[in-house]
PDB file of C-alpha atoms in Angstrom:
ATOM      1  CA  MET R   9      66.589  38.899  21.727  1.00 44.00           C
ATOM      2  CA  ASP R  10      66.115  42.633  22.366  1.00 47.00           C
ATOM      3  CA  SER R  11      63.985  42.793  19.239  1.00 49.00           C
ATOM      4  CA  GLU R  12      61.764  39.950  20.494  1.00 52.00           C
ATOM      5  CA  GLY R  13      61.485  41.604  23.902  1.00 54.00           C
ATOM      6  CA  GLY R  14      60.514  44.871  22.249  1.00 56.00           C
ATOM      7  CA  CYS R  15      57.810  43.137  20.176  1.00 63.00           C
ATOM      8  CA  TYR R  16      56.510  41.375  23.268  1.00 65.00           C
ATOM      9  CA  ASN R  17      56.285  44.635  25.238  1.00 70.00           C
ATOM     10  CA  CYS R  18      54.639  46.322  22.264  1.00 74.00           C
ATOM     11  CA  MET R  19      52.039  43.525  22.080  1.00 71.00           C
ATOM     12  CA  LYS R  20      51.518  43.719  25.828  1.00 73.00           C
ATOM     13  CA  TYR R  21      50.753  47.432  25.795  1.00 76.00           C
ATOM     14  CA  LEU R  22      48.639  47.170  22.647  1.00 77.00           C
ATOM     15  CA  LEU R  23      46.562  44.521  24.412  1.00 76.00           C
ATOM     16  CA  PHE R  24      46.249  46.826  27.414  1.00 77.00           C
ATOM     17  CA  VAL R  25      45.077  49.726  25.215  1.00 79.00           C
ATOM     18  CA  PHE R  26      42.632  47.400  23.432  1.00 77.00           C
ATOM     19  CA  ASN R  27      41.158  46.260  26.735  1.00 76.00           C
ATOM     20  CA  LEU R  28      40.915  49.820  27.958  1.00 78.00           C
ATOM     21  CA  LEU R  29      38.837  50.649  24.860  1.00 76.00           C
ATOM     22  CA  PHE R  30      36.819  47.465  25.359  1.00 74.00           C
ATOM     23  CA  TRP R  31      36.238  48.407  28.990  1.00 77.00           C
ATOM     24  CA  LEU R  32      35.017  51.850  27.900  1.00 79.00           C
ATOM     25  CA  SER R  33      32.701  50.281  25.276  1.00 75.00           C
ATOM     26  CA  GLY R  34      31.193  48.143  28.042  1.00 77.00           C
ATOM     27  CA  ALA R  35      30.591  51.287  30.052  1.00 79.00           C
ATOM     28  CA  ALA R  36      28.949  52.860  26.953  1.00 78.00           C
ATOM     29  CA  LEU R  37      26.579  49.884  26.475  1.00 75.00           C
ATOM     30  CA  LEU R  38      25.744  50.037  30.173  1.00 79.00           C
ATOM     31  CA  GLY R  39      24.986  53.738  29.812  1.00 79.00           C
ATOM     32  CA  VAL R  40      22.752  53.222  26.744  1.00 75.00           C
ATOM     33  CA  GLY R  41      20.772  50.512  28.561  1.00 75.00           C
ATOM     34  CA  ILE R  42      20.249  52.755  31.591  1.00 79.00           C
ATOM     35  CA  TRP R  43      19.286  55.663  29.285  1.00 74.00           C
ATOM     36  CA  VAL R  44      16.622  53.503  27.603  1.00 68.00           C
ATOM     37  CA  ILE R  45      15.120  52.564  30.996  1.00 70.00           C
ATOM     38  CA  VAL R  46      15.260  56.050  32.546  1.00 70.00           C
ATOM     39  CA  ALA R  47      14.929  58.609  29.722  1.00 60.00           C
ATOM     40  CA  GLN R  48      12.480  56.637  27.567  1.00 59.00           C
ATOM     41  CA  GLN R  49      10.029  55.858  30.377  1.00 58.00           C
ATOM     42  CA  SER R  50       7.162  57.389  28.370  1.00 59.00           C
ATOM     43  CA  PHE R  51       7.642  54.942  25.520  1.00 60.00           C
ATOM     44  CA  ILE R  52       7.882  52.010  27.945  1.00 58.00           C
ATOM     45  CA  THR R  53       4.546  53.115  29.440  1.00 62.00           C
ATOM     46  CA  LEU R  54       2.945  53.212  25.981  1.00 61.00           C
ATOM     47  CA  VAL R  55       3.904  49.610  25.167  1.00 56.00           C
ATOM     48  CA  GLY R  56       2.131  48.486  28.352  1.00 52.00           C
ATOM     49  CA  ASP R  57       2.999  45.113  29.829  1.00 51.00           C
ATOM     50  CA  ASN R  58       4.876  43.892  26.746  1.00 51.00           C
ATOM     51  CA  PRO R  59       8.253  42.645  28.082  1.00 56.00           C
ATOM     52  CA  LEU R  60      10.009  42.799  24.700  1.00 55.00           C
ATOM     53  CA  PHE R  61      11.271  46.385  24.875  1.00 61.00           C
ATOM     54  CA  ILE R  62      12.033  46.387  28.596  1.00 65.00           C
ATOM     55  CA  THR R  63      13.791  43.000  28.452  1.00 69.00           C
ATOM     56  CA  GLY R  64      15.944  44.247  25.571  1.00 67.00           C
ATOM     57  CA  ALA R  65      17.036  47.241  27.631  1.00 71.00           C
ATOM     58  CA  TYR R  66      17.955  45.050  30.621  1.00 78.00           C
ATOM     59  CA  ILE R  67      19.850  42.656  28.321  1.00 76.00           C
ATOM     60  CA  LEU R  68      21.803  45.665  27.056  1.00 74.00           C
ATOM     61  CA  ILE R  69      22.655  46.601  30.658  1.00 81.00           C
ATOM     62  CA  GLY R  70      23.693  42.999  31.417  1.00 82.00           C
ATOM     63  CA  VAL R  71      25.885  42.746  28.306  1.00 78.00           C
ATOM     64  CA  GLY R  72      27.440  46.136  29.071  1.00 80.00           C
ATOM     65  CA  ALA R  73      28.293  45.049  32.622  1.00 83.00           C
ATOM     66  CA  PHE R  74      29.768  41.754  31.341  1.00 82.00           C
ATOM     67  CA  VAL R  75      31.881  43.517  28.682  1.00 79.00           C
ATOM     68  CA  PHE R  76      32.976  45.987  31.367  1.00 80.00           C
ATOM     69  CA  PHE R  77      34.194  43.056  33.514  1.00 83.00           C
ATOM     70  CA  VAL R  78      35.921  41.283  30.590  1.00 82.00           C
ATOM     71  CA  GLY R  79      37.755  44.483  29.626  1.00 79.00           C
ATOM     72  CA  PHE R  80      38.945  44.880  33.211  1.00 80.00           C
ATOM     73  CA  LEU R  81      40.084  41.227  33.259  1.00 80.00           C
ATOM     74  CA  GLY R  82      42.043  41.714  30.032  1.00 78.00           C
ATOM     75  CA  CYS R  83      43.733  44.848  31.366  1.00 78.00           C
ATOM     76  CA  CYS R  84      44.852  43.018  34.500  1.00 80.00           C
ATOM     77  CA  GLY R  85      46.006  39.971  32.496  1.00 79.00           C
ATOM     78  CA  ALA R  86      48.102  42.104  30.137  1.00 76.00           C
ATOM     79  CA  ILE R  87      49.764  44.207  32.855  1.00 78.00           C
ATOM     80  CA  LYS R  88      50.397  41.297  35.268  1.00 79.00           C
ATOM     81  CA  GLU R  89      51.292  38.950  32.376  1.00 76.00           C
ATOM     82  CA  SER R  90      48.972  36.324  33.828  1.00 80.00           C
ATOM     83  CA  LYS R  91      48.567  33.344  31.504  1.00 81.00           C
ATOM     84  CA  CYS R  92      45.438  32.175  33.356  1.00 85.00           C
ATOM     85  CA  MET R  93      43.759  35.601  33.082  1.00 83.00           C
ATOM     86  CA  LEU R  94      44.627  35.911  29.385  1.00 82.00           C
ATOM     87  CA  ILE R  95      43.221  32.459  28.528  1.00 85.00           C
ATOM     88  CA  LEU R  96      40.026  33.219  30.477  1.00 87.00           C
ATOM     89  CA  PHE R  97      39.876  36.583  28.711  1.00 84.00           C
ATOM     90  CA  PHE R  98      40.179  34.865  25.297  1.00 86.00           C
ATOM     91  CA  ILE R  99      37.376  32.382  26.114  1.00 88.00           C
ATOM     92  CA  LEU R 100      35.028  35.114  27.360  1.00 86.00           C
ATOM     93  CA  LEU R 101      35.840  37.292  24.358  1.00 82.00           C
ATOM     94  CA  LEU R 102      35.050  34.404  22.005  1.00 86.00           C
ATOM     95  CA  LEU R 103      31.702  33.865  23.770  1.00 86.00           C
ATOM     96  CA  ILE R 104      30.835  37.576  23.478  1.00 80.00           C
ATOM     97  CA  PHE R 105      31.777  37.571  19.791  1.00 82.00           C
ATOM     98  CA  ALA R 106      29.567  34.530  19.112  1.00 83.00           C
ATOM     99  CA  ALA R 107      26.684  36.043  21.129  1.00 78.00           C
ATOM    100  CA  GLU R 108      26.973  39.320  19.205  1.00 76.00           C
ATOM    101  CA  ILE R 109      26.649  37.496  15.862  1.00 80.00           C
ATOM    102  CA  VAL R 110      23.635  35.476  17.101  1.00 79.00           C
ATOM    103  CA  ALA R 111      21.969  38.628  18.492  1.00 73.00           C
ATOM    104  CA  ALA R 112      22.496  40.511  15.209  1.00 74.00           C
ATOM    105  CA  VAL R 113      20.983  37.639  13.178  1.00 77.00           C
ATOM    106  CA  LEU R 114      17.977  37.298  15.514  1.00 73.00           C
ATOM    107  CA  ALA R 115      17.382  41.065  15.565  1.00 69.00           C
ATOM    108  CA  PHE R 116      17.343  41.119  11.765  1.00 72.00           C
ATOM    109  CA  MET R 117      15.068  38.054  11.494  1.00 74.00           C
ATOM    110  CA  PHE R 118      12.481  39.247  14.027  1.00 68.00           C
ATOM    111  CA  ARG R 119      12.651  42.989  13.324  1.00 69.00           C
ATOM    112  CA  ALA R 120       9.308  43.186  11.496  1.00 69.00           C
ATOM    113  CA  LYS R 121       7.526  41.035  14.100  1.00 71.00           C
ATOM    114  CA  SER R 122       8.940  43.125  16.960  1.00 71.00           C
ATOM    115  CA  GLU R 123       7.745  46.331  15.306  1.00 78.00           C
ATOM    116  CA  GLN R 124       4.250  44.894  14.876  1.00 81.00           C
ATOM    117  CA  VAL R 125       4.116  43.755  18.530  1.00 79.00           C
ATOM    118  CA  LEU R 126       5.161  47.202  19.771  1.00 80.00           C
ATOM    119  CA  SER R 127       2.660  48.928  17.454  1.00 85.00           C
ATOM    120  CA  ASP R 128      -0.150  46.664  18.686  1.00 86.00           C
ATOM    121  CA  MET R 129       0.730  47.281  22.332  1.00 85.00           C
ATOM    122  CA  MET R 130       0.806  51.053  21.806  1.00 88.00           C
ATOM    123  CA  ASN R 131      -2.634  50.903  20.185  1.00 90.00           C
ATOM    124  CA  LYS R 132      -3.934  48.736  23.035  1.00 90.00           C
ATOM    125  CA  THR R 133      -2.947  51.310  25.675  1.00 91.00           C
ATOM    126  CA  LEU R 134      -4.504  54.056  23.519  1.00 93.00           C
ATOM    127  CA  GLN R 135      -7.781  52.161  23.056  1.00 93.00           C
ATOM    128  CA  GLU R 136      -8.212  50.879  26.617  1.00 91.00           C
ATOM    129  CA  ASP R 137      -6.126  52.834  29.138  1.00 90.00           C
ATOM    130  CA  TYR R 138      -6.126  56.495  28.086  1.00 92.00           C
ATOM    131  CA  LYS R 139      -8.251  58.669  30.432  1.00 90.00           C
ATOM    132  CA  GLY R 140      -7.998  62.192  28.986  1.00 87.00           C
ATOM    133  CA  PRO R 141      -5.765  65.237  28.259  1.00 86.00           C
ATOM    134  CA  LYS R 142      -5.709  66.316  31.918  1.00 86.00           C
ATOM    135  CA  ALA R 143      -5.511  62.847  33.493  1.00 86.00           C
ATOM    136  CA  GLN R 144      -2.404  62.195  35.603  1.00 85.00           C
ATOM    137  CA  ASP R 145      -2.195  58.397  35.344  1.00 87.00           C
ATOM    138  CA  PRO R 146       1.063  57.118  33.731  1.00 84.00           C
ATOM    139  CA  THR R 147      -0.505  55.978  30.435  1.00 87.00           C
ATOM    140  CA  SER R 148      -2.471  59.185  29.805  1.00 89.00           C
ATOM    141  CA  ALA R 149       0.463  61.387  30.795  1.00 88.00           C
ATOM    142  CA  ALA R 150       2.778  59.361  28.550  1.00 87.00           C
ATOM    143  CA  TRP R 151       0.488  59.653  25.523  1.00 92.00           C
ATOM    144  CA  ASN R 152       0.048  63.396  25.997  1.00 91.00           C
ATOM    145  CA  TYR R 153       3.791  63.900  26.439  1.00 89.00           C
ATOM    146  CA  VAL R 154       4.729  61.807  23.385  1.00 90.00           C
ATOM    147  CA  GLN R 155       2.150  63.470  21.104  1.00 91.00           C
ATOM    148  CA  ILE R 156       3.403  66.932  22.076  1.00 90.00           C
ATOM    149  CA  ILE R 157       7.139  66.151  21.956  1.00 88.00           C
ATOM    150  CA  PHE R 158       7.082  64.132  18.714  1.00 89.00           C
ATOM    151  CA  GLY R 159       4.373  66.214  17.032  1.00 91.00           C
ATOM    152  CA  CYS R 160       2.199  63.173  16.286  1.00 93.00           C
ATOM    153  CA  CYS R 161      -1.281  61.821  16.967  1.00 94.00           C
ATOM    154  CA  GLY R 162      -2.367  58.267  17.789  1.00 92.00           C
ATOM    155  CA  THR R 163      -0.413  55.144  16.902  1.00 92.00           C
ATOM    156  CA  LYS R 164      -0.843  55.454  13.122  1.00 92.00           C
ATOM    157  CA  GLY R 165      -2.917  58.651  12.943  1.00 91.00           C
ATOM    158  CA  TYR R 166      -5.689  60.604  14.666  1.00 90.00           C
ATOM    159  CA  GLY R 167      -8.255  58.067  13.404  1.00 91.00           C
ATOM    160  CA  ASP R 168      -7.011  55.605  16.048  1.00 93.00           C
ATOM    161  CA  TRP R 169      -8.680  57.722  18.739  1.00 94.00           C
ATOM    162  CA  LEU R 170     -12.178  57.451  17.216  1.00 90.00           C
ATOM    163  CA  SER R 171     -12.665  53.892  18.480  1.00 91.00           C
ATOM    164  CA  SER R 172     -10.947  54.414  21.842  1.00 92.00           C
ATOM    165  CA  ASP R 173     -12.795  53.927  25.136  1.00 92.00           C
ATOM    166  CA  TRP R 174     -12.019  57.533  26.082  1.00 92.00           C
ATOM    167  CA  VAL R 175     -13.837  58.918  23.008  1.00 89.00           C
ATOM    168  CA  THR R 176     -16.805  56.513  23.085  1.00 88.00           C
ATOM    169  CA  ASN R 177     -17.425  57.130  26.817  1.00 86.00           C
ATOM    170  CA  GLN R 178     -17.673  60.909  26.444  1.00 79.00           C
ATOM    171  CA  GLY R 179     -21.010  62.639  26.566  1.00 61.00           C
ATOM    172  CA  GLN R 180     -22.391  63.772  23.217  1.00 59.00           C
ATOM    173  CA  GLY R 181     -22.308  67.455  24.173  1.00 54.00           C
ATOM    174  CA  THR R 182     -18.634  67.462  25.071  1.00 63.00           C
ATOM    175  CA  ARG R 183     -17.322  64.854  22.645  1.00 67.00           C
ATOM    176  CA  MET R 184     -13.695  65.226  21.490  1.00 83.00           C
ATOM    177  CA  ASN R 185     -12.485  62.898  18.729  1.00 88.00           C
ATOM    178  CA  PHE R 186      -8.857  63.097  19.870  1.00 92.00           C
ATOM    179  CA  PRO R 187      -6.885  64.702  22.739  1.00 92.00           C
ATOM    180  CA  SER R 188      -5.797  68.329  22.553  1.00 91.00           C
ATOM    181  CA  SER R 189      -2.196  67.066  22.751  1.00 92.00           C
ATOM    182  CA  CYS R 190      -2.660  66.136  19.061  1.00 94.00           C
ATOM    183  CA  CYS R 191      -2.888  69.832  18.170  1.00 93.00           C
ATOM    184  CA  VAL R 192       0.159  71.747  16.932  1.00 93.00           C
ATOM    185  CA  ARG R 193       1.762  73.780  19.723  1.00 90.00           C
ATOM    186  CA  ASP R 194       2.313  77.520  19.581  1.00 82.00           C
ATOM    187  CA  LYS R 195       6.106  77.743  19.875  1.00 76.00           C
ATOM    188  CA  LEU R 196       5.977  81.491  20.484  1.00 67.00           C
ATOM    189  CA  THR R 197       4.290  81.045  23.859  1.00 65.00           C
ATOM    190  CA  LEU R 198       5.874  79.767  27.066  1.00 61.00           C
ATOM    191  CA  ASP R 199       2.853  77.757  28.233  1.00 68.00           C
ATOM    192  CA  ASN R 200       3.051  75.358  25.226  1.00 74.00           C
ATOM    193  CA  LEU R 201      -0.668  75.630  24.427  1.00 82.00           C
ATOM    194  CA  PRO R 202      -2.180  74.600  21.060  1.00 87.00           C
ATOM    195  CA  LYS R 203      -1.766  77.182  18.295  1.00 88.00           C
ATOM    196  CA  ASN R 204      -5.503  77.139  17.550  1.00 88.00           C
ATOM    197  CA  GLU R 205      -7.425  74.367  19.293  1.00 88.00           C
ATOM    198  CA  THR R 206     -10.734  75.240  17.626  1.00 89.00           C
ATOM    199  CA  ALA R 207      -9.229  75.062  14.126  1.00 91.00           C
ATOM    200  CA  CYS R 208      -7.480  71.826  15.120  1.00 91.00           C
ATOM    201  CA  TYR R 209     -10.803  70.089  15.870  1.00 90.00           C
ATOM    202  CA  LEU R 210     -12.611  71.615  12.897  1.00 89.00           C
ATOM    203  CA  ASN R 211      -9.824  70.763  10.404  1.00 88.00           C
ATOM    204  CA  PRO R 212      -8.014  67.639  11.663  1.00 88.00           C
ATOM    205  CA  ASP R 213      -6.404  67.111   8.240  1.00 89.00           C
ATOM    206  CA  ASP R 214      -4.760  70.550   8.230  1.00 90.00           C
ATOM    207  CA  PRO R 215      -1.064  70.143   9.260  1.00 89.00           C
ATOM    208  CA  MET R 216      -0.981  73.815  10.240  1.00 91.00           C
ATOM    209  CA  TYR R 217      -3.113  73.061  13.304  1.00 91.00           C
ATOM    210  CA  MET R 218      -3.015  69.279  13.644  1.00 93.00           C
ATOM    211  CA  ASN R 219       0.006  67.041  14.272  1.00 91.00           C
ATOM    212  CA  SER R 220       0.451  64.951  11.142  1.00 83.00           C
ATOM    213  CA  GLY R 221       1.426  61.277  11.233  1.00 88.00           C
ATOM    214  CA  GLY R 222       1.237  58.557  13.854  1.00 91.00           C
ATOM    215  CA  CYS R 223       3.482  58.357  16.897  1.00 92.00           C
ATOM    216  CA  PHE R 224       4.768  54.857  16.185  1.00 90.00           C
ATOM    217  CA  GLU R 225       6.531  55.800  12.937  1.00 89.00           C
ATOM    218  CA  LYS R 226       7.967  59.001  14.395  1.00 87.00           C
ATOM    219  CA  MET R 227       9.250  57.233  17.506  1.00 83.00           C
ATOM    220  CA  LYS R 228      10.586  54.369  15.388  1.00 82.00           C
ATOM    221  CA  SER R 229      12.525  56.867  13.280  1.00 80.00           C
ATOM    222  CA  GLU R 230      13.986  58.396  16.453  1.00 75.00           C
ATOM    223  CA  PHE R 231      15.043  55.003  17.806  1.00 75.00           C
ATOM    224  CA  GLN R 232      16.438  53.873  14.444  1.00 73.00           C
ATOM    225  CA  GLN R 233      18.927  56.726  14.614  1.00 71.00           C
ATOM    226  CA  LYS R 234      20.085  55.417  18.002  1.00 69.00           C
ATOM    227  CA  ILE R 235      20.083  51.814  16.737  1.00 71.00           C
ATOM    228  CA  LEU R 236      22.261  52.842  13.768  1.00 70.00           C
ATOM    229  CA  ILE R 237      24.798  54.314  16.182  1.00 72.00           C
ATOM    230  CA  ILE R 238      24.682  51.142  18.308  1.00 69.00           C
ATOM    231  CA  ALA R 239      25.144  48.991  15.168  1.00 73.00           C
ATOM    232  CA  ILE R 240      28.208  50.979  14.068  1.00 76.00           C
ATOM    233  CA  VAL R 241      29.661  50.727  17.577  1.00 71.00           C
ATOM    234  CA  GLY R 242      28.876  46.980  17.592  1.00 72.00           C
ATOM    235  CA  ILE R 243      30.733  46.393  14.303  1.00 77.00           C
ATOM    236  CA  ALA R 244      33.716  48.379  15.590  1.00 75.00           C
ATOM    237  CA  ILE R 245      33.713  46.371  18.832  1.00 72.00           C
ATOM    238  CA  ALA R 246      33.564  43.080  16.866  1.00 77.00           C
ATOM    239  CA  ALA R 247      36.608  44.101  14.809  1.00 78.00           C
ATOM    240  CA  VAL R 248      38.498  45.119  17.938  1.00 75.00           C
ATOM    241  CA  MET R 249      37.515  41.846  19.645  1.00 77.00           C
ATOM    242  CA  ILE R 250      39.144  39.836  16.861  1.00 81.00           C
ATOM    243  CA  LEU R 251      42.359  41.809  17.376  1.00 78.00           C
ATOM    244  CA  GLY R 252      42.077  41.265  21.124  1.00 77.00           C
ATOM    245  CA  MET R 253      41.763  37.483  20.719  1.00 80.00           C
ATOM    246  CA  VAL R 254      44.773  37.426  18.360  1.00 81.00           C
ATOM    247  CA  PHE R 255      46.878  39.548  20.738  1.00 77.00           C
ATOM    248  CA  SER R 256      45.956  37.485  23.804  1.00 79.00           C
ATOM    249  CA  ILE R 257      46.806  34.140  22.119  1.00 81.00           C
ATOM    250  CA  CYS R 258      50.087  35.525  20.748  1.00 79.00           C
ATOM    251  CA  MET R 259      50.994  36.837  24.186  1.00 77.00           C
ATOM    252  CA  VAL R 260      50.211  33.491  25.860  1.00 78.00           C
ATOM    253  CA  ARG R 261      52.309  31.605  23.279  1.00 79.00           C
ATOM    254  CA  ASN R 262      55.168  34.055  23.780  1.00 76.00           C
ATOM    255  CA  MET R 263      54.978  33.528  27.542  1.00 74.00           C
ATOM    256  CA  GLU R 264      55.070  29.715  27.043  1.00 71.00           C
ATOM    257  CA  GLU R 265      58.146  30.004  24.811  1.00 69.00           C
ATOM    258  CA  ASN R 266      59.889  32.183  27.374  1.00 66.00           C
ATOM    259  CA  THR R 267      59.065  29.625  30.080  1.00 66.00           C
ATOM    260  CA  ARG R 268      60.660  26.798  28.039  1.00 64.00           C
ATOM    261  CA  MET R 269      63.807  28.847  27.554  1.00 58.00           C
TER     262      MET R 269
END
């Protein structure tokens, strides 16, 4: 009997520890979603009114908050030994597990289409909404910031700017084929000015003076590193969820047996 009681207590505290980790993972997902909305505001501006990226970030926040709640529910159910809480916890955990599998499958199936949509929306804001290197509107400021920070130019390359409204509307005497934010920065100076702006415009194919590569691929690479981390965390959470469901059912069955006795 003492052995059974010891196993039951061990299972109870293991379930509590599991839910504590689950609760923390919910807080992590919540944090990542908020980070995407707040810290990546420049990228959100570049994709314009496309709801895909923004909706994904808010879904991440919603899922994080839900996981946070479920983890808290499981902790309370384990400590208070509440059969009702543990059954509700199992059902919610099963729903989250199923939703995670569906989300992973959909993300894989529509990955290429999503990338194309985001690339098209970036190019649309570049072609139609950019106002100039010194303009302070959100789209112009975002493009200038991204090109400087990521060391890139245009969506796929500096050639994207040639057909933009900003370039075609310039006077012939002052025509610039791309913004100065496309030029390589002089890292030795504090004012972050181009290394050689004249050489940049005269030799746009020279990587010594001109940012090489488009911004979409460089930003995609940056986000893929974050997505890889999220995927690893997601797989770990899925494995832990299976253990949580097993522990909760075993604990409920043990409580029912004790009630019969």
